[in-house]
């Protein structure tokens, strides 16, 4: 069964198209922050553009909110986080491991990934009250040498708490 979601007033099925210039594309560059990982890269280098066709690779429901891990389907180069049923102040992040994993014929879900960096956004009034959705900028997924970083989506509701999808390693 295909999951269907409302995105910017458009019903979207299992594949999601994101363009760099639309509200669905995610946060403005000024709203993107760098996480507490071990890398010293700047947020502008780590959180990139989002243009591509995405599919859902992980989901979670937490405190009445729904979040998804989106991974690019055609080029398999990027991943990003998406949340809906949000309120102003909710935060969503895509986490990417510092460690690389050898890709196999099936997706993997490692228990530990070592350190990680994140790319996230906090919902403003427009995203919460008009769009009722929030999406991050993208992080690089595959390394081009048969390895991929592990990624996950984490949701931080304004009222506290945190919930994350399983870590996901892309497959060939």
PDB file of C-alpha atoms in Angstrom, residues 85-149:
ATOM      1  CA  UNK A  85       1.344  18.102  11.997  1.00  0.00           C
ATOM      2  CA  UNK A  86       3.789  20.577  13.528  1.00  0.00           C
ATOM      3  CA  UNK A  87       3.507  23.680  15.671  1.00  0.00           C
ATOM      4  CA  UNK A  88       5.719  26.757  15.788  1.00  0.00           C
ATOM      5  CA  UNK A  89       8.942  25.826  17.588  1.00  0.00           C
ATOM      6  CA  UNK A  90       9.003  22.131  16.602  1.00  0.00           C
ATOM      7  CA  UNK A  91      12.386  21.094  15.226  1.00  0.00           C
ATOM      8  CA  UNK A  92      13.318  18.395  12.721  1.00  0.00           C
ATOM      9  CA  UNK A  93      16.854  17.261  11.883  1.00  0.00           C
ATOM     10  CA  UNK A  94      18.520  14.838   9.522  1.00  0.00           C
ATOM     11  CA  UNK A  95      21.530  13.187  11.176  1.00  0.00           C
ATOM     12  CA  UNK A  96      24.418  11.755   9.158  1.00  0.00           C
ATOM     13  CA  UNK A  97      27.064   9.483  10.617  1.00  0.00           C
ATOM     14  CA  UNK A  98      30.731  10.390  10.498  1.00  0.00           C
ATOM     15  CA  UNK A  99      31.425   6.695   9.820  1.00  0.00           C
ATOM     16  CA  UNK A 100      30.959   5.236   6.325  1.00  0.00           C
ATOM     17  CA  UNK A 101      29.315   1.840   5.767  1.00  0.00           C
ATOM     18  CA  UNK A 102      29.868  -0.590   2.892  1.00  0.00           C
ATOM     19  CA  UNK A 103      26.683  -0.772   0.835  1.00  0.00           C
ATOM     20  CA  UNK A 104      25.057  -4.157   0.286  1.00  0.00           C
ATOM     21  CA  UNK A 105      22.088  -5.454  -1.705  1.00  0.00           C
ATOM     22  CA  UNK A 106      19.691  -4.465   1.120  1.00  0.00           C
ATOM     23  CA  UNK A 107      19.353  -1.381   3.308  1.00  0.00           C
ATOM     24  CA  UNK A 108      21.089  -1.749   6.671  1.00  0.00           C
ATOM     25  CA  UNK A 109      20.123  -0.438  10.097  1.00  0.00           C
ATOM     26  CA  UNK A 110      23.278  -0.262  12.258  1.00  0.00           C
ATOM     27  CA  UNK A 111      22.883  -0.107  16.024  1.00  0.00           C
ATOM     28  CA  UNK A 112      25.767   2.344  16.474  1.00  0.00           C
ATOM     29  CA  UNK A 113      27.325   4.839  14.106  1.00  0.00           C
ATOM     30  CA  UNK A 114      29.835   6.704  16.257  1.00  0.00           C
ATOM     31  CA  UNK A 115      29.657  10.481  15.908  1.00  0.00           C
ATOM     32  CA  UNK A 116      27.284  12.337  13.631  1.00  0.00           C
ATOM     33  CA  UNK A 117      26.531  15.775  12.237  1.00  0.00           C
ATOM     34  CA  UNK A 118      23.081  17.216  11.609  1.00  0.00           C
ATOM     35  CA  UNK A 119      21.188  19.582   9.389  1.00  0.00           C
ATOM     36  CA  UNK A 120      17.929  20.890  10.796  1.00  0.00           C
ATOM     37  CA  UNK A 121      15.282  23.561  10.950  1.00  0.00           C
ATOM     38  CA  UNK A 122      12.827  24.901  13.512  1.00  0.00           C
ATOM     39  CA  UNK A 123       9.254  25.635  12.411  1.00  0.00           C
ATOM     40  CA  UNK A 124       8.259  29.263  12.098  1.00  0.00           C
ATOM     41  CA  UNK A 125       4.627  30.495  12.178  1.00  0.00           C
ATOM     42  CA  UNK A 126       4.145  30.128   8.402  1.00  0.00           C
ATOM     43  CA  UNK A 127       5.499  26.572   8.275  1.00  0.00           C
ATOM     44  CA  UNK A 128       3.394  25.573  11.292  1.00  0.00           C
ATOM     45  CA  UNK A 129       0.106  27.367  10.597  1.00  0.00           C
ATOM     46  CA  UNK A 130      -0.086  27.571   6.787  1.00  0.00           C
ATOM     47  CA  UNK A 131       2.022  24.695   5.437  1.00  0.00           C
ATOM     48  CA  UNK A 132       1.733  22.409   8.502  1.00  0.00           C
ATOM     49  CA  UNK A 133       5.020  20.849   7.417  1.00  0.00           C
ATOM     50  CA  UNK A 134       8.748  21.328   7.747  1.00  0.00           C
ATOM     51  CA  UNK A 135      11.641  19.891   5.729  1.00  0.00           C
ATOM     52  CA  UNK A 136      15.391  20.244   6.094  1.00  0.00           C
ATOM     53  CA  UNK A 137      18.051  20.899   3.512  1.00  0.00           C
ATOM     54  CA  UNK A 138      19.870  17.796   2.259  1.00  0.00           C
ATOM     55  CA  UNK A 139      22.981  15.966   3.437  1.00  0.00           C
ATOM     56  CA  UNK A 140      25.245  13.895   1.213  1.00  0.00           C
ATOM     57  CA  UNK A 141      24.393  10.190   1.425  1.00  0.00           C
ATOM     58  CA  UNK A 142      26.674   8.067  -0.748  1.00  0.00           C
ATOM     59  CA  UNK A 143      30.413   8.578  -1.095  1.00  0.00           C
ATOM     60  CA  UNK A 144      30.783   7.211  -4.645  1.00  0.00           C
ATOM     61  CA  UNK A 145      33.137   4.369  -3.712  1.00  0.00           C
ATOM     62  CA  UNK A 146      30.625   1.681  -2.663  1.00  0.00           C
ATOM     63  CA  UNK A 147      30.151   3.255   0.757  1.00  0.00           C
ATOM     64  CA  UNK A 148      27.322   5.283   2.250  1.00  0.00           C
ATOM     65  CA  UNK A 149      26.816   7.262   5.414  1.00  0.00           C
TER      66      UNK A 149
END
